[in-house]
Coordinates of C-alpha atoms and ligand atoms in Angstrom, one line a residue:
M1 CA -1.3 18.3 33.6
N2 CA -2.6 16.0 30.9
S3 CA -3.0 12.4 31.3
P4 CA -0.7 10.3 28.8
S5 CA -3.8 9.5 26.7
S6 CA -5.4 13.0 26.3
V7 CA -4.0 16.1 24.2
Q8 CA -4.2 19.8 25.0
P9 CA -7.7 21.4 24.8
A10 CA -9.0 22.4 21.4
Q11 CA -8.1 26.1 21.7
S12 CA -4.6 25.5 22.1
I13 CA -3.8 22.6 19.9
P14 CA -0.5 23.1 18.2
I15 CA -0.1 21.0 15.2
A16 CA 3.2 20.3 13.5
L17 CA 2.7 19.5 9.7
C18 CA 5.6 17.8 7.9
C19 CA 5.0 16.6 4.2
N20 CA 5.9 16.8 0.6
P21 CA 6.3 20.7 0.0
A22 CA 4.1 20.4 -3.1
D23 CA 1.3 19.3 -0.5
T24 CA 2.0 21.3 2.2
E25 CA -0.4 24.4 1.4
A26 CA -3.6 22.0 0.9
W27 CA -2.9 20.3 4.1
R28 CA -2.1 23.6 6.1
R29 CA -5.3 25.2 4.9
G30 CA -7.6 21.9 5.3
L31 CA -6.5 21.2 8.7
Q32 CA -6.9 25.0 9.8
A33 CA -10.3 24.9 8.2
A34 CA -11.4 21.6 10.0
M35 CA -10.0 22.7 13.3
P36 CA -10.2 26.5 13.6
D37 CA -8.7 26.4 17.1
A38 CA -5.4 24.7 15.9
A39 CA -2.2 26.4 15.3
V40 CA -0.5 24.6 12.3
S41 CA 3.3 25.1 12.1
V42 CA 4.7 23.9 9.0
W43 CA 8.2 22.1 9.2
P44 CA 11.0 23.2 9.3
A45 CA 9.5 25.9 11.4
A46 CA 9.2 23.9 14.6
S47 CA 6.2 23.9 17.2
P48 CA 8.4 22.4 20.3
G49 CA 5.4 21.9 22.4
A50 CA 3.0 20.1 19.8
Q51 CA 1.6 17.1 21.1
T52 CA -0.2 16.4 17.7
A53 CA 1.7 16.0 14.3
V54 CA 0.4 15.1 10.9
V55 CA 3.1 13.8 8.7
W56 CA 4.4 11.8 5.4
S57 CA 7.9 10.5 5.5
P58 CA 9.4 13.1 8.3
S59 CA 13.1 13.3 9.3
Q60 CA 14.7 12.2 12.7
A61 CA 15.1 16.0 12.9
F62 CA 11.5 16.7 12.9
M63 CA 10.9 14.0 15.7
D64 CA 13.8 15.3 17.9
A65 CA 12.2 18.8 17.4
H66 CA 8.9 17.7 18.9
P67 CA 9.6 15.6 22.0
D68 CA 6.1 16.0 23.4
L69 CA 4.2 14.5 20.6
K70 CA 1.3 12.2 21.7
L71 CA -0.5 11.6 18.3
I72 CA 1.4 11.2 15.0
F73 CA -1.0 11.1 12.1
N74 CA 0.4 9.1 9.3
M75 CA -0.7 10.8 5.8
G76 CA -0.9 7.3 4.2
A77 CA -1.6 3.7 4.8
G78 CA 2.0 2.5 5.1
V79 CA 3.7 3.6 8.3
D80 CA 7.3 1.8 7.4
A81 CA 9.1 5.1 6.9
L82 CA 7.9 6.3 10.4
M83 CA 8.6 2.9 12.0
R84 CA 12.3 3.5 10.9
L85 CA 12.7 6.6 13.4
R86 CA 13.1 7.1 17.0
L87 CA 9.6 8.4 18.1
P88 CA 8.9 10.1 21.4
A89 CA 8.2 7.1 23.8
Q90 CA 4.7 8.3 24.6
A91 CA 3.7 9.1 20.9
R92 CA 1.0 6.9 19.3
V93 CA 1.1 6.6 15.6
V94 CA -2.3 6.6 13.7
R95 CA -2.6 5.7 10.2
I96 CA -5.4 6.8 7.8
E97 CA -8.0 4.0 7.7
D98 CA -9.1 3.9 4.1
G99 CA -10.0 7.4 3.6
G100 CA -10.8 6.8 0.0
M101 CA -7.7 4.7 -0.7
A102 CA -9.3 1.1 -0.7
V103 CA -11.5 1.8 -3.8
Q104 CA -8.6 3.1 -5.5
M105 CA -6.5 -0.1 -4.6
A106 CA -9.3 -2.1 -6.0
D107 CA -9.9 -0.3 -9.3
Y108 CA -6.1 -0.4 -9.9
V109 CA -5.7 -4.2 -9.0
C110 CA -8.9 -5.1 -10.9
H111 CA -7.6 -3.0 -13.9
A112 CA -4.2 -4.7 -13.8
L113 CA -5.7 -8.2 -13.5
L114 CA -8.2 -7.5 -16.3
R115 CA -5.7 -6.1 -18.5
H116 CA -3.7 -9.3 -18.1
F117 CA -6.5 -11.8 -18.2
R118 CA -8.2 -10.4 -20.9
E119 CA -4.8 -9.9 -23.1
F120 CA -5.6 -6.2 -23.7
D121 CA -1.8 -5.5 -24.3
V122 CA -1.9 -8.2 -27.0
Y123 CA -4.9 -6.6 -28.6
A124 CA -3.3 -3.2 -28.4
Q125 CA -0.2 -4.5 -30.4
S126 CA -2.6 -6.0 -33.0
A127 CA -4.4 -2.8 -33.4
A128 CA -1.1 -0.9 -33.9
Q129 CA -0.4 -3.3 -36.8
Q130 CA -4.1 -2.9 -38.0
K131 CA -4.7 -6.6 -37.3
W132 CA -8.0 -8.0 -36.6
A133 CA -6.8 -11.0 -34.5
P134 CA -9.5 -12.3 -32.0
R135 CA -8.3 -14.9 -29.4
G136 CA -10.1 -17.5 -27.7
P137 CA -11.8 -16.9 -24.4
R138 CA -9.6 -17.7 -21.2
N139 CA -11.1 -19.6 -18.2
R140 CA -11.0 -17.5 -15.2
Q141 CA -10.8 -20.8 -13.0
D142 CA -7.4 -20.9 -14.3
F143 CA -6.4 -17.5 -13.0
P144 CA -6.7 -17.9 -9.2
V145 CA -5.7 -14.6 -7.5
G146 CA -3.9 -14.5 -4.1
V147 CA -4.2 -11.3 -2.0
M148 CA -1.5 -11.0 0.7
G149 CA -2.3 -8.6 3.2
L150 CA -5.9 -8.3 4.4
G151 CA -6.2 -5.1 6.2
A152 CA -8.9 -2.8 5.1
L153 CA -7.4 -2.2 1.6
G154 CA -6.5 -5.9 0.9
Q155 CA -10.1 -7.0 2.2
R156 CA -11.7 -4.4 -0.5
V157 CA -9.2 -5.7 -3.1
A158 CA -10.1 -9.4 -2.5
R159 CA -13.9 -8.7 -2.5
S160 CA -13.6 -6.7 -5.7
V161 CA -11.7 -9.4 -7.4
A162 CA -14.1 -12.1 -6.1
A163 CA -16.9 -9.9 -7.7
F164 CA -15.5 -10.7 -11.2
D165 CA -15.7 -14.4 -10.3
F166 CA -12.0 -15.2 -10.1
P167 CA -11.1 -17.8 -7.5
V168 CA -9.7 -15.8 -4.7
F169 CA -7.3 -16.6 -2.0
G170 CA -6.1 -14.2 1.1
W171 CA -3.0 -14.6 3.2
S172 CA -2.3 -12.7 6.3
Q173 CA -0.4 -12.9 9.5
T174 CA -3.4 -13.6 11.5
A175 CA -6.4 -15.7 10.4
K176 CA -9.3 -13.5 8.6
S177 CA -12.8 -14.4 7.5
I178 CA -14.1 -12.8 4.1
E179 CA -17.2 -13.8 2.3
G180 CA -16.1 -15.4 -1.1
V181 CA -12.5 -15.5 -0.2
Q182 CA -10.6 -18.5 1.0
C183 CA -8.2 -17.2 4.0
L184 CA -5.1 -18.7 4.8
A185 CA -2.8 -17.5 7.6
G186 CA 0.7 -17.4 8.8
E187 CA 4.0 -18.9 7.8
A188 CA 2.7 -22.4 8.1
Q189 CA 0.2 -21.8 5.2
F190 CA 2.3 -19.5 3.1
D191 CA 3.6 -22.1 0.5
E192 CA 0.2 -23.6 0.1
F193 CA -1.3 -20.1 -0.4
L194 CA 1.4 -19.5 -3.1
S195 CA 1.0 -22.7 -4.7
K196 CA -2.9 -22.1 -5.2
T197 CA -2.1 -18.7 -6.7
R198 CA -1.6 -17.7 -10.3
V199 CA -2.0 -14.0 -10.0
L200 CA -0.3 -12.6 -6.8
V201 CA -1.3 -9.3 -5.2
C202 CA 1.0 -7.9 -2.5
L203 CA -0.8 -5.4 -0.2
L204 CA 1.6 -6.3 2.8
P205 CA 3.0 -3.7 5.2
L206 CA 6.7 -3.2 5.0
T207 CA 8.4 -4.6 8.0
D208 CA 11.5 -6.9 8.8
A209 CA 9.4 -10.0 8.2
T210 CA 7.9 -8.7 4.7
R211 CA 11.2 -7.4 3.1
D212 CA 12.3 -9.3 0.3
I213 CA 9.5 -11.7 0.7
L214 CA 8.7 -11.8 -3.1
D215 CA 11.9 -13.7 -4.0
Y216 CA 12.9 -16.3 -6.3
R217 CA 11.7 -19.2 -3.7
S218 CA 8.3 -17.6 -3.1
L219 CA 7.6 -16.6 -6.6
S220 CA 8.6 -19.9 -8.0
K221 CA 6.0 -21.5 -5.9
L222 CA 3.2 -19.8 -8.0
K223 CA 1.2 -21.7 -10.6
P224 CA 2.7 -21.7 -14.2
G225 CA 2.4 -18.3 -15.7
G226 CA 2.5 -16.6 -12.5
Y227 CA 1.8 -12.8 -12.6
L228 CA 2.6 -10.1 -9.9
I229 CA 0.9 -7.1 -8.9
N230 CA 2.8 -5.2 -6.4
V231 CA 1.0 -2.2 -4.8
A232 CA 2.7 -2.4 -1.4
R233 CA 6.3 -1.5 -1.2
G234 CA 9.1 -2.0 -3.4
S235 CA 11.6 -3.5 -1.0
Q236 CA 9.3 -6.3 -0.5
L237 CA 10.3 -7.6 -4.2
V238 CA 13.7 -8.9 -5.2
E239 CA 13.7 -7.3 -8.6
E240 CA 16.5 -9.6 -9.9
D241 CA 14.5 -12.7 -9.1
L242 CA 11.5 -11.5 -10.9
L243 CA 13.5 -10.7 -13.8
R244 CA 15.1 -14.1 -13.8
L245 CA 11.7 -15.7 -13.5
M246 CA 10.4 -14.0 -16.6
D247 CA 13.5 -14.7 -18.4
E248 CA 13.1 -18.6 -17.5
G249 CA 9.5 -18.4 -18.7
R250 CA 8.1 -19.2 -15.3
M251 CA 6.3 -15.9 -14.6
A252 CA 4.3 -14.1 -17.4
G253 CA 4.9 -10.7 -16.1
A254 CA 4.1 -8.1 -13.6
T255 CA 2.3 -4.7 -12.8
L256 CA 4.5 -2.8 -10.4
D257 CA 3.2 0.5 -8.9
V258 CA 6.2 0.5 -6.5
T259 CA 9.8 -0.2 -7.0
R260 CA 13.1 -0.3 -4.7
Q261 CA 14.3 2.9 -5.7
E262 CA 11.6 5.6 -6.4
P263 CA 11.6 7.2 -9.0
L264 CA 12.9 4.2 -10.8
P265 CA 16.4 5.0 -12.1
P266 CA 16.4 5.5 -16.0
E267 CA 18.8 2.7 -16.7
H268 CA 16.6 0.0 -14.9
P269 CA 15.6 -2.9 -17.0
F270 CA 11.9 -2.5 -15.7
W271 CA 11.3 0.3 -17.9
T272 CA 11.6 -1.4 -21.3
H273 CA 10.9 -4.9 -20.3
P274 CA 7.8 -6.1 -22.3
Q275 CA 6.3 -8.1 -19.5
V276 CA 6.3 -5.2 -17.0
V277 CA 3.6 -2.6 -16.6
L278 CA 4.8 0.4 -14.4
T279 CA 3.1 3.2 -12.6
P280 CA 4.7 5.7 -10.3
H281 CA 3.4 4.9 -6.8
V282 CA -0.3 6.1 -7.6
S283 CA -2.3 3.1 -6.9
A284 CA -3.9 4.6 -4.0
Q285 CA -3.2 8.2 -3.2
T286 CA -4.3 10.0 0.1
L287 CA -7.2 12.1 -0.5
V288 CA -6.6 15.4 1.4
H289 CA -10.1 16.3 2.3
E290 CA -11.2 12.8 3.5
S291 CA -8.0 12.3 5.4
I292 CA -8.4 15.5 7.3
A293 CA -11.9 14.7 8.1
Q294 CA -10.6 11.6 9.7
I295 CA -7.8 13.3 11.6
S296 CA -10.0 16.2 12.8
E297 CA -12.4 13.6 14.2
K298 CA -9.7 11.6 15.9
V299 CA -8.2 14.6 17.4
R300 CA -11.7 15.4 18.8
A301 CA -11.9 11.7 20.1
A302 CA -8.5 12.1 21.8
L303 CA -9.5 15.1 23.6
A304 CA -12.5 13.5 24.9
G305 CA -10.4 10.5 26.0
E306 CA -12.1 8.2 23.8
P307 CA -10.6 5.0 22.3
L308 CA -8.8 5.7 18.9
R309 CA -8.9 3.4 15.8
G310 CA -6.1 2.8 13.3
V311 CA -3.4 3.1 16.2
V312 CA -0.3 1.5 14.9
D313 CA 1.0 -1.5 17.0
A314 CA 4.7 -0.4 17.3
A315 CA 5.8 -4.1 18.0
R316 CA 4.3 -5.6 14.8
G317 CA 5.4 -2.3 12.8
Y318 CA 2.0 -1.8 11.1
Ligands
LIG1 C1 0.7 4.7 1.5 C2 1.4 5.1 0.1 O1 1.1 4.1 2.3 O2 0.8 5.8 -0.7 O3 -0.3 5.4 1.6 O4 2.2 4.4 -0.3

């Protein structure tokens, strides 16, 4: 009989795998290579006794077919899709910690920030019209950046932005301390954080508390000429409110890697809005090799009864 915190021994690890069909084979082969004694079964073939699962956005049917799961590895950083399901009571959800995603987030956000700050889109338009039209320098002190969400990814982003000498503020639920970043925390300091920020970067987990957090009220607290970079979840932004603030000239624009509906429907105004830069949810993609190395190490740690990092707090939802 296994204790609730340990999993079956290595030679009999059934692993239930459930992900986007296009990625399945790479994950199946990678998991099998990293854990030769595991038996990886690919959903919808169920592995009813499996205590370990590796998943991205699984269905309730998957969970119901695997009532003995103790460890559910989420293939990405955001666990919101999992948190909406009824999970086996004894299961712990473990997310990928960084796994090569933090540097991607940092380069994506720095690119979006510098593209806006250095007016590269304006120069692209001039070049398209064969116009040699230099513009004066802008002062980065006038572009304070506020990073919402200071987990592994948010901290890396905040540090990378600070390395470009922008003033950087951070905001998170619980107080954090990051060199070069002025950190604020909790509801009580939210408005102060917004009012110090001109370029707002959202890296928050999606929970009931953060759904719709980027609405007219909060975005209109930004400094004049506010700019939004959303690399978290589309449901955190009230899209009509952003459109209204841009129409009113109170926000300069946005770079959005995520939208409420993905793929973005063809008729959506973001596609053609001149102040919106869109990418298709690619700011930080899960790297299969790095993630599998992390998962197999954690499976080994769980077998040895060692404490696990990256376990999601079900009450907080991240
Ligand atoms: C993630 C994502 O959560 O890709 O990792 O959205």
